[in-house]
Amino acid sequence: MLLTSEARGVYPIAPTPFFDDGSIDMASIDRMTDFYVGIGSTGITILGQLGEAPKLEHAESVAIAQQVVRRAGNLPVVVGVTAPGFAAMRALTRAVMDAGAAGVMIAPPNTLRTDDQIVNYFKQAAEAIGADVPFVLQDYPLTFSVQMTAGVIRRIVTEIASCVMLKHEDWPGLEKISTLRGFERDGSMRHIAILCGNGGLFLDYEMERGADGANTGYCFADMLCDVVRLSAAGKRDEAHDLFDVHLPLLRYEQQPGVGLAVRKYVMMRRGILTSAAQRTPVAAMSKTAQAEVDYLLKRLARHDARARL
Amino acid sequence: MLLTSEARGVYPIAPTPFFDDGSIDMASIDRMTDFYVGIGSTGITILGQLGEAPKLEHAESVAIAQQVVRRAGNLPVVVGVTAPGFAAMRALTRAVMDAGAAGVMIAPPNTLRTDDQIVNYFKQAAEAIGADVPFVLQDYPLTFSVQMTAGVIRRIVTEIASCVMLKHEDWPGLEKISTLRGFERDGSMRHIAILCGNGGLFLDYEMERGADGANTGYCFADMLCDVVRLSAAGKRDEAHDLFDVHLPLLRYEQQPGVGLAVRKYVMMRRGILTSAAQRTPVAAMSKTAQAEVDYLLKRLARHDARARL
Amino acid sequence: MLLTSEARGVYPIAPTPFFDDGSIDMASIDRMTDFYVGIGSTGITILGQLGEAPKLEHAESVAIAQQVVRRAGNLPVVVGVTAPGFAAMRALTRAVMDAGAAGVMIAPPNTLRTDDQIVNYFKQAAEAIGADVPFVLQDYPLTFSVQMTAGVIRRIVTEIASCVMLKHEDWPGLEKISTLRGFERDGSMRHIAILCGNGGLFLDYEMERGADGANTGYCFADMLCDVVRLSAAGKRDEAHDLFDVHLPLLRYEQQPGVGLAVRKYVMMRRGILTSAAQRTPVAAMSKTAQAEVDYLLKRLARHDARARL
Amino acid sequence: MLLTSEARGVYPIAPTPFFDDGSIDMASIDRMTDFYVGIGSTGITILGQLGEAPKLEHAESVAIAQQVVRRAGNLPVVVGVTAPGFAAMRALTRAVMDAGAAGVMIAPPNTLRTDDQIVNYFKQAAEAIGADVPFVLQDYPLTFSVQMTAGVIRRIVTEIASCVMLKHEDWPGLEKISTLRGFERDGSMRHIAILCGNGGLFLDYEMERGADGANTGYCFADMLCDVVRLSAAGKRDEAHDLFDVHLPLLRYEQQPGVGLAVRKYVMMRRGILTSAAQRTPVAAMSKTAQAEVDYLLKRLARHDARARL
């Protein structure tokens, strides 16, 4: 079952679970996958920016993809295949699609500048992986330093049929969603799925602007599912009430570098991961930071029972 | 009265009030200054990044500084003098110091890369403006693309006597505050004031890490004053409770580009500014965005009476 | 007499002559202007990137422009007005146009990324300085980090009537000239003057691609005039023969940073400038570098008598 | 035989020969290797920036390394192993060292900014590939956007024993060589080999500043060998005479993007490569550019018989 532009809901960005010695923790992968399925995720994205993909050898990446795909059952699995060259990108894409992935995700190299360079890059990438492989366009200028206007995204969507989803994480980004949905309404762009990343920092208003859901890795993915559901059901105040009680922690987790440590630590405390270990290079969390996260959890627990750990 | 390293509390970053036709609104400047004085600010910073400084001619900048200094009474006024060359920086510094400013603020040009380039730039800048003029070092990599380690800041503080304050807005930045305070404790760096910017997004935890206050322009500067006061008084939970109810709006205002429009709009609704106008180039707020801000204010008003507008 | 799109020949980029104490050397300005007139320049560009413009106060810039305009007689003088904000850009433009300048030159701020950002910036700049002021578009990605495709330049030329000349210094840039001239031939872009910078490193082939001349500051501007003349006259081998004997020194001078020191040193040795002094910050030339330049001049003198100093 | 800090002479940067259909051309690899051996190279560097390394799958890279090592006989072969993560870097390093490579070359990721980030990156990389593997530090800010001061290089050399060679291609870079050799003389840094890249654009003066040779891919690697030999023998004028006649073509080849097409085209015309083909993405050479190269070769042939093709 391939990814289509009708995707919606929450595709959590999964971390890659390691044991303390750096080896891959397949049991935690299973537990995490079960967790994502259980909370009502509509898909799972693995080996993204925060999945420590560059720290994995090719065979390891493939093995992880196989494990998640098997465990996720009917849930579509998207695999990050961003690479410095098309050879590695194609090789990984083939392997994971053979393993049953629903599609892949591609981020642009941070050397792209002009509109044409960006469009051409994705055309070449789409050709390299094969026109039959649906892909997610990752638009994260804060991390990748590539700025795509709504017009450039329209060109990509128009010129490349296999682009089916936007991982929207521009910042600020609310007007971009409105503009893209406007393109659809005025007939100048076909519909694509828009799922939002950037740690979820604006998910509350992104949904109201027309996003289809979330595609990010906040440690309470269950909250993301709830907010998307409430928002889609038109329960505006309830959606914001829930989102707002998570915002202090969510904002804390969304810090570059240390954010992954926070995410893995909370997922460990929630019993999803056995260890919060990362592979080198590690952006570690200080004891003070850990105490701050504990305090944030304690405060959150007053409003959301899932934080009573 | 010159700025010293003992500065603390809140130095709001003041916007520059314009009428709709782009002329400077001196009455709003007075009202805004009175507001800042009234809420317990300990200083005021004008003509910063969000004060639209590059849109002002030299004579206008000087006139604004004179007005604020006169109106602020005993409150120290810091003036942003960032410029592409030392000639303009020196000329503005002399004029505003003559007008009674307490010090100036300098941001690094975004072409600096190596540690030595950064340190040398500030040495040359300090020499250009005069060794007797105290200055605030602005550390905002997200906007200026210059990354200063804590070690580089220590070198600047050690080698340049006139550096008395850090406008801390690195992101993530909590560990940096801890490291700098550690340098002071281990005797490797003299004490400097650390006031925090970055829209206030981490002010709650920055205070606990050892910051002396806030130096940012959130539209509820009174909340910043309260949080700094509560935190300094050891009332941790109260500080966080107040901060958290503002976080949804604060996060919304902290968006690059549109953030200034939000700030001016709310300050207009609060009766501080006559108009929310900006000079060209303007990052305007859409009607949808305005409605979102109104909704954020309505939600905030449930917890903070000052938002009942 | 205003600058038009029919400009051609050589507009040397003039350095700003200082005495050793940093004061402006008006006598050298006159001598340099006379030199440029004498060698057959068709215009002069002052206060560019290598004219140390950011190190000058507004009044100094205006005084220099007045002096050069007076001395240059009928020769059109273009003035660099690049600034971090439109207020300063407009103020300098008005002053130098009042003084008789033929037009101004504008480089983009290094924060521009997308095609639309670039086009919009120049539209706003053109509006700020006034639609009646002809301007030169500076395209120097190596220094300004802004990448404009030929398509973006076409949009600027099409949407802004006052853009009359391109200071072409993209690298590599030969195909860009061919593409732009192709746009003119296929009727999709009106004609503009293309004069080449980048130290002259590709002037030999740029002329053959359709450039109208040179707009750079190589210390032997007389050679630039000769090469442009020979090339325009179809004397291909002679043009290359002359260019090639200068290439070792030209390449040496084109180094970022130290290049200006080399340029001023040779112009001092040629008797054009009284001093090679720069204002702070200075990228100085070591004694070894000076000896290398002396050796390069000695070698050049075997083929070009003008280098016998 | 492992690479040591006593390396000197010329290590040509080898292109990767492809057939027109994109498959690897092993016969050309052999011919090219024989050519490099025959002209007096002292080593060979493969899979560098211009070796199209990111376009190769892991197994292809290993196969190419094996082929070159076998064919090069006693000549040390250095293999570029730059990768976005340490997992791929380690995997390729192990494979090529097992195949008999003398060492590897590592370029920094373009996200590094501060001195500490740079030093830490190379410490982690050295640890990842193994402390027993000698590596070449590639310092090419123009391409990689990472600026390493001489002081940072000294820290790397001092803190990482396996760093034995610098591929020096900073621009401007002459003073950097002088500074590094000064560090060796004043005892603050152990000796390392310095071989120069950047297309050879300053090889003439780099040798006089203390470089040990060249590590670049100019299409007349035989000229590089001659210049290094003449310069090392103190024949200054002869070295410059030979270098200068090549400078027009060398400068043309050193253009980013199209440079590789020029290099492969000339090497094809010289009978070293069967095809000038590149893998996607290709920076192709226009017909006009090809005619320019032919003209450059014709002009060069007047002075250097090797260009009579």
Short mmCIF file of N, CA, C and O in Angstrom, two decimals, chain C residues 240-308:
data_model
loop_
_atom_site.label_atom_id
_atom_site.label_comp_id
_atom_site.label_asym_id
_atom_site.label_seq_id
_atom_site.Cartn_x
_atom_site.Cartn_y
_atom_site.Cartn_z
N HIS C 240 43.83 38.55 -25.96
CA HIS C 240 44.26 37.49 -25.03
C HIS C 240 45.74 37.62 -24.69
O HIS C 240 46.14 37.36 -23.55
N ASP C 241 46.55 37.98 -25.66
CA ASP C 241 47.98 38.12 -25.38
C ASP C 241 48.21 39.13 -24.27
O ASP C 241 48.99 38.89 -23.34
N LEU C 242 47.55 40.26 -24.38
CA LEU C 242 47.72 41.29 -23.36
C LEU C 242 47.14 40.83 -22.02
O LEU C 242 47.76 40.98 -20.96
N PHE C 243 45.94 40.27 -22.08
CA PHE C 243 45.30 39.81 -20.83
C PHE C 243 46.17 38.78 -20.13
O PHE C 243 46.36 38.84 -18.91
N ASP C 244 46.69 37.84 -20.90
CA ASP C 244 47.43 36.73 -20.28
C ASP C 244 48.69 37.19 -19.55
O ASP C 244 49.05 36.60 -18.52
N VAL C 245 49.37 38.20 -20.07
CA VAL C 245 50.57 38.64 -19.35
C VAL C 245 50.21 39.32 -18.03
O VAL C 245 51.03 39.38 -17.12
N HIS C 246 48.99 39.81 -17.92
CA HIS C 246 48.57 40.42 -16.66
C HIS C 246 47.94 39.40 -15.70
O HIS C 246 47.78 39.68 -14.51
N LEU C 247 47.57 38.23 -16.21
CA LEU C 247 46.78 37.31 -15.41
C LEU C 247 47.46 36.90 -14.09
O LEU C 247 46.79 36.83 -13.04
N PRO C 248 48.78 36.63 -14.08
CA PRO C 248 49.38 36.25 -12.79
C PRO C 248 49.18 37.32 -11.70
O PRO C 248 48.81 36.98 -10.57
N LEU C 249 49.38 38.57 -12.03
CA LEU C 249 49.17 39.64 -11.04
C LEU C 249 47.68 39.83 -10.77
O LEU C 249 47.26 39.99 -9.62
N LEU C 250 46.88 39.84 -11.82
CA LEU C 250 45.44 40.03 -11.67
C LEU C 250 44.85 38.98 -10.73
O LEU C 250 44.05 39.28 -9.84
N ARG C 251 45.25 37.74 -10.96
CA ARG C 251 44.79 36.65 -10.09
C ARG C 251 45.23 36.89 -8.64
O ARG C 251 44.48 36.66 -7.70
N TYR C 252 46.46 37.38 -8.48
CA TYR C 252 46.97 37.64 -7.13
C TYR C 252 46.16 38.76 -6.46
O TYR C 252 45.84 38.69 -5.27
N GLU C 253 45.85 39.80 -7.22
CA GLU C 253 45.11 40.92 -6.67
C GLU C 253 43.67 40.54 -6.34
O GLU C 253 43.03 41.16 -5.49
N GLN C 254 43.14 39.54 -7.03
CA GLN C 254 41.72 39.22 -6.86
C GLN C 254 41.44 38.42 -5.58
O GLN C 254 40.31 38.01 -5.34
N GLN C 255 42.43 38.19 -4.74
CA GLN C 255 42.18 37.50 -3.48
C GLN C 255 41.29 38.34 -2.56
O GLN C 255 41.51 39.52 -2.40
N PRO C 256 40.29 37.71 -1.92
CA PRO C 256 39.49 38.47 -0.96
C PRO C 256 40.35 38.96 0.19
O PRO C 256 41.32 38.31 0.57
N GLY C 257 40.01 40.08 0.73
CA GLY C 257 40.73 40.60 1.89
C GLY C 257 41.97 41.34 1.45
O GLY C 257 41.95 42.56 1.22
N VAL C 258 43.04 40.61 1.24
CA VAL C 258 44.32 41.24 0.94
C VAL C 258 44.32 41.95 -0.42
O VAL C 258 45.17 42.81 -0.69
N GLY C 259 43.36 41.61 -1.28
CA GLY C 259 43.34 42.18 -2.63
C GLY C 259 43.37 43.71 -2.65
O GLY C 259 44.07 44.32 -3.47
N LEU C 260 42.63 44.34 -1.77
CA LEU C 260 42.59 45.80 -1.75
C LEU C 260 43.96 46.38 -1.41
O LEU C 260 44.38 47.40 -1.98
N ALA C 261 44.67 45.73 -0.49
CA ALA C 261 46.01 46.20 -0.14
C ALA C 261 46.94 46.12 -1.34
O ALA C 261 47.74 47.03 -1.60
N VAL C 262 46.83 45.05 -2.11
CA VAL C 262 47.65 44.89 -3.32
C VAL C 262 47.31 46.01 -4.30
O VAL C 262 48.20 46.68 -4.85
N ARG C 263 46.03 46.22 -4.50
CA ARG C 263 45.58 47.24 -5.45
C ARG C 263 46.10 48.63 -5.08
O ARG C 263 46.66 49.34 -5.90
N LYS C 264 45.93 48.99 -3.83
CA LYS C 264 46.37 50.32 -3.39
C LYS C 264 47.90 50.44 -3.44
O LYS C 264 48.43 51.50 -3.76
N TYR C 265 48.57 49.36 -3.12
CA TYR C 265 50.04 49.38 -3.15
C TYR C 265 50.55 49.62 -4.57
O TYR C 265 51.42 50.46 -4.80
N VAL C 266 50.01 48.89 -5.53
CA VAL C 266 50.46 49.07 -6.91
C VAL C 266 50.08 50.47 -7.42
O VAL C 266 50.88 51.14 -8.09
N MET C 267 48.89 50.93 -7.07
CA MET C 267 48.49 52.28 -7.51
C MET C 267 49.36 53.35 -6.85
O MET C 267 49.59 54.41 -7.42
N MET C 268 49.85 53.06 -5.66
CA MET C 268 50.80 53.98 -5.04
C MET C 268 52.13 53.93 -5.78
O MET C 268 52.70 54.97 -6.12
N ARG C 269 52.60 52.74 -6.07
CA ARG C 269 53.87 52.61 -6.80
C ARG C 269 53.76 53.25 -8.19
O ARG C 269 54.76 53.72 -8.74
N ARG C 270 52.56 53.22 -8.75
CA ARG C 270 52.37 53.85 -10.06
C ARG C 270 52.25 55.37 -9.95
O ARG C 270 52.10 56.05 -10.97
N GLY C 271 52.26 55.90 -8.76
CA GLY C 271 52.20 57.36 -8.59
C GLY C 271 50.78 57.93 -8.61
O GLY C 271 50.59 59.14 -8.66
N ILE C 272 49.79 57.05 -8.56
CA ILE C 272 48.40 57.53 -8.59
C ILE C 272 47.94 57.91 -7.20
O ILE C 272 47.31 58.95 -7.00
N LEU C 273 48.25 57.05 -6.22
CA LEU C 273 47.88 57.34 -4.84
C LEU C 273 49.11 57.77 -4.05
O LEU C 273 50.21 57.25 -4.28
N THR C 274 48.92 58.66 -3.10
CA THR C 274 50.03 59.07 -2.23
C THR C 274 50.35 58.00 -1.20
O THR C 274 51.50 57.77 -0.85
N SER C 275 49.30 57.34 -0.72
CA SER C 275 49.48 56.34 0.32
C SER C 275 48.60 55.13 0.00
O SER C 275 47.57 55.27 -0.65
N ALA C 276 49.02 53.98 0.48
CA ALA C 276 48.22 52.76 0.31
C ALA C 276 47.35 52.50 1.54
O ALA C 276 46.77 51.43 1.67
N ALA C 277 47.23 53.49 2.40
CA ALA C 277 46.55 53.29 3.68
C ALA C 277 45.07 52.93 3.51
O ALA C 277 44.40 53.39 2.58
N GLN C 278 44.58 52.08 4.41
CA GLN C 278 43.16 51.77 4.52
C GLN C 278 42.68 52.21 5.90
O GLN C 278 43.46 52.33 6.84
N ARG C 279 41.39 52.42 6.01
CA ARG C 279 40.81 52.62 7.33
C ARG C 279 40.53 51.28 7.99
O ARG C 279 40.38 50.27 7.32
N THR C 280 40.44 51.29 9.31
CA THR C 280 40.10 50.08 10.07
C THR C 280 38.71 49.59 9.70
O THR C 280 37.80 50.41 9.56
N PRO C 281 38.44 48.30 9.58
CA PRO C 281 39.40 47.21 9.72
C PRO C 281 40.22 47.01 8.45
O PRO C 281 39.68 47.02 7.34
N VAL C 282 41.50 46.81 8.62
CA VAL C 282 42.45 46.70 7.51
C VAL C 282 42.82 45.24 7.27
O VAL C 282 43.12 44.53 8.22
N ALA C 283 42.76 44.81 6.02
CA ALA C 283 43.36 43.53 5.64
C ALA C 283 44.73 43.85 5.06
O ALA C 283 44.86 44.18 3.89
N ALA C 284 45.72 43.81 5.90
CA ALA C 284 47.05 44.29 5.52
C ALA C 284 47.81 43.26 4.69
O ALA C 284 47.43 42.09 4.59
N MET C 285 48.88 43.73 4.07
CA MET C 285 49.74 42.90 3.23
C MET C 285 51.03 42.66 4.01
O MET C 285 51.62 43.60 4.53
N SER C 286 51.44 41.40 4.12
CA SER C 286 52.69 41.11 4.82
C SER C 286 53.87 41.53 3.96
O SER C 286 53.73 41.79 2.76
N LYS C 287 55.05 41.56 4.57
CA LYS C 287 56.26 41.87 3.79
C LYS C 287 56.50 40.83 2.71
O LYS C 287 56.94 41.15 1.61
N THR C 288 56.20 39.59 3.03
CA THR C 288 56.37 38.54 2.03
C THR C 288 55.43 38.79 0.85
O THR C 288 55.83 38.67 -0.32
N ALA C 289 54.20 39.15 1.17
CA ALA C 289 53.24 39.42 0.09
C ALA C 289 53.71 40.60 -0.75
O ALA C 289 53.61 40.58 -1.99
N GLN C 290 54.23 41.61 -0.09
CA GLN C 290 54.71 42.78 -0.84
C GLN C 290 55.85 42.38 -1.78
O GLN C 290 55.89 42.80 -2.95
N ALA C 291 56.74 41.54 -1.29
CA ALA C 291 57.84 41.08 -2.14
C ALA C 291 57.30 40.26 -3.31
O ALA C 291 57.83 40.32 -4.44
N GLU C 292 56.23 39.49 -3.06
CA GLU C 292 55.63 38.71 -4.15
C GLU C 292 55.04 39.64 -5.21
O GLU C 292 55.17 39.40 -6.41
N VAL C 293 54.40 40.71 -4.75
CA VAL C 293 53.83 41.66 -5.70
C VAL C 293 54.94 42.35 -6.49
O VAL C 293 54.84 42.54 -7.71
N ASP C 294 56.02 42.70 -5.80
CA ASP C 294 57.15 43.32 -6.51
C ASP C 294 57.69 42.37 -7.59
O ASP C 294 58.01 42.79 -8.70
N TYR C 295 57.77 41.11 -7.24
CA TYR C 295 58.25 40.12 -8.21
C TYR C 295 57.27 39.97 -9.37
O TYR C 295 57.69 39.91 -10.54
N LEU C 296 55.98 39.97 -9.05
CA LEU C 296 54.97 39.89 -10.11
C LEU C 296 55.08 41.10 -11.04
O LEU C 296 54.95 40.97 -12.27
N LEU C 297 55.31 42.27 -10.47
CA LEU C 297 55.46 43.49 -11.29
C LEU C 297 56.70 43.39 -12.17
O LEU C 297 56.67 43.77 -13.35
N LYS C 298 57.77 42.89 -11.61
CA LYS C 298 59.02 42.76 -12.38
C LYS C 298 58.81 41.82 -13.57
O LYS C 298 59.25 42.09 -14.69
N ARG C 299 58.13 40.73 -13.30
CA ARG C 299 57.86 39.78 -14.39
C ARG C 299 56.92 40.41 -15.42
O ARG C 299 57.13 40.24 -16.63
N LEU C 300 55.91 41.11 -14.95
CA LEU C 300 54.98 41.77 -15.87
C LEU C 300 55.70 42.81 -16.74
O LEU C 300 55.40 42.97 -17.93
N ALA C 301 56.65 43.50 -16.13
CA ALA C 301 57.35 44.58 -16.84
C ALA C 301 58.11 44.08 -18.08
O ALA C 301 58.39 44.85 -19.01
N ARG C 302 58.41 42.79 -18.11
CA ARG C 302 59.08 42.24 -19.29
C ARG C 302 58.18 42.34 -20.53
O ARG C 302 58.65 42.37 -21.65
N HIS C 303 56.84 42.35 -20.29
CA HIS C 303 55.89 42.33 -21.40
C HIS C 303 55.09 43.62 -21.53
O HIS C 303 54.52 43.88 -22.58
N ASP C 304 54.97 44.37 -20.43
CA ASP C 304 54.15 45.58 -20.45
C ASP C 304 54.94 46.70 -19.78
O ASP C 304 55.18 46.66 -18.57
N ALA C 305 55.31 47.68 -20.58
CA ALA C 305 56.19 48.75 -20.10
C ALA C 305 55.56 49.53 -18.95
O ALA C 305 56.27 50.13 -18.13
N ARG C 306 54.23 49.51 -18.87
CA ARG C 306 53.58 50.27 -17.80
C ARG C 306 53.89 49.73 -16.42
O ARG C 306 53.67 50.39 -15.41
N ALA C 307 54.41 48.50 -16.38
CA ALA C 307 54.75 47.91 -15.09
C ALA C 307 56.19 48.19 -14.69
O ALA C 307 56.66 47.70 -13.65
N ARG C 308 56.91 48.97 -15.49
CA ARG C 308 58.29 49.33 -15.12
C ARG C 308 58.25 50.49 -14.14
O ARG C 308 58.25 51.65 -14.53
#
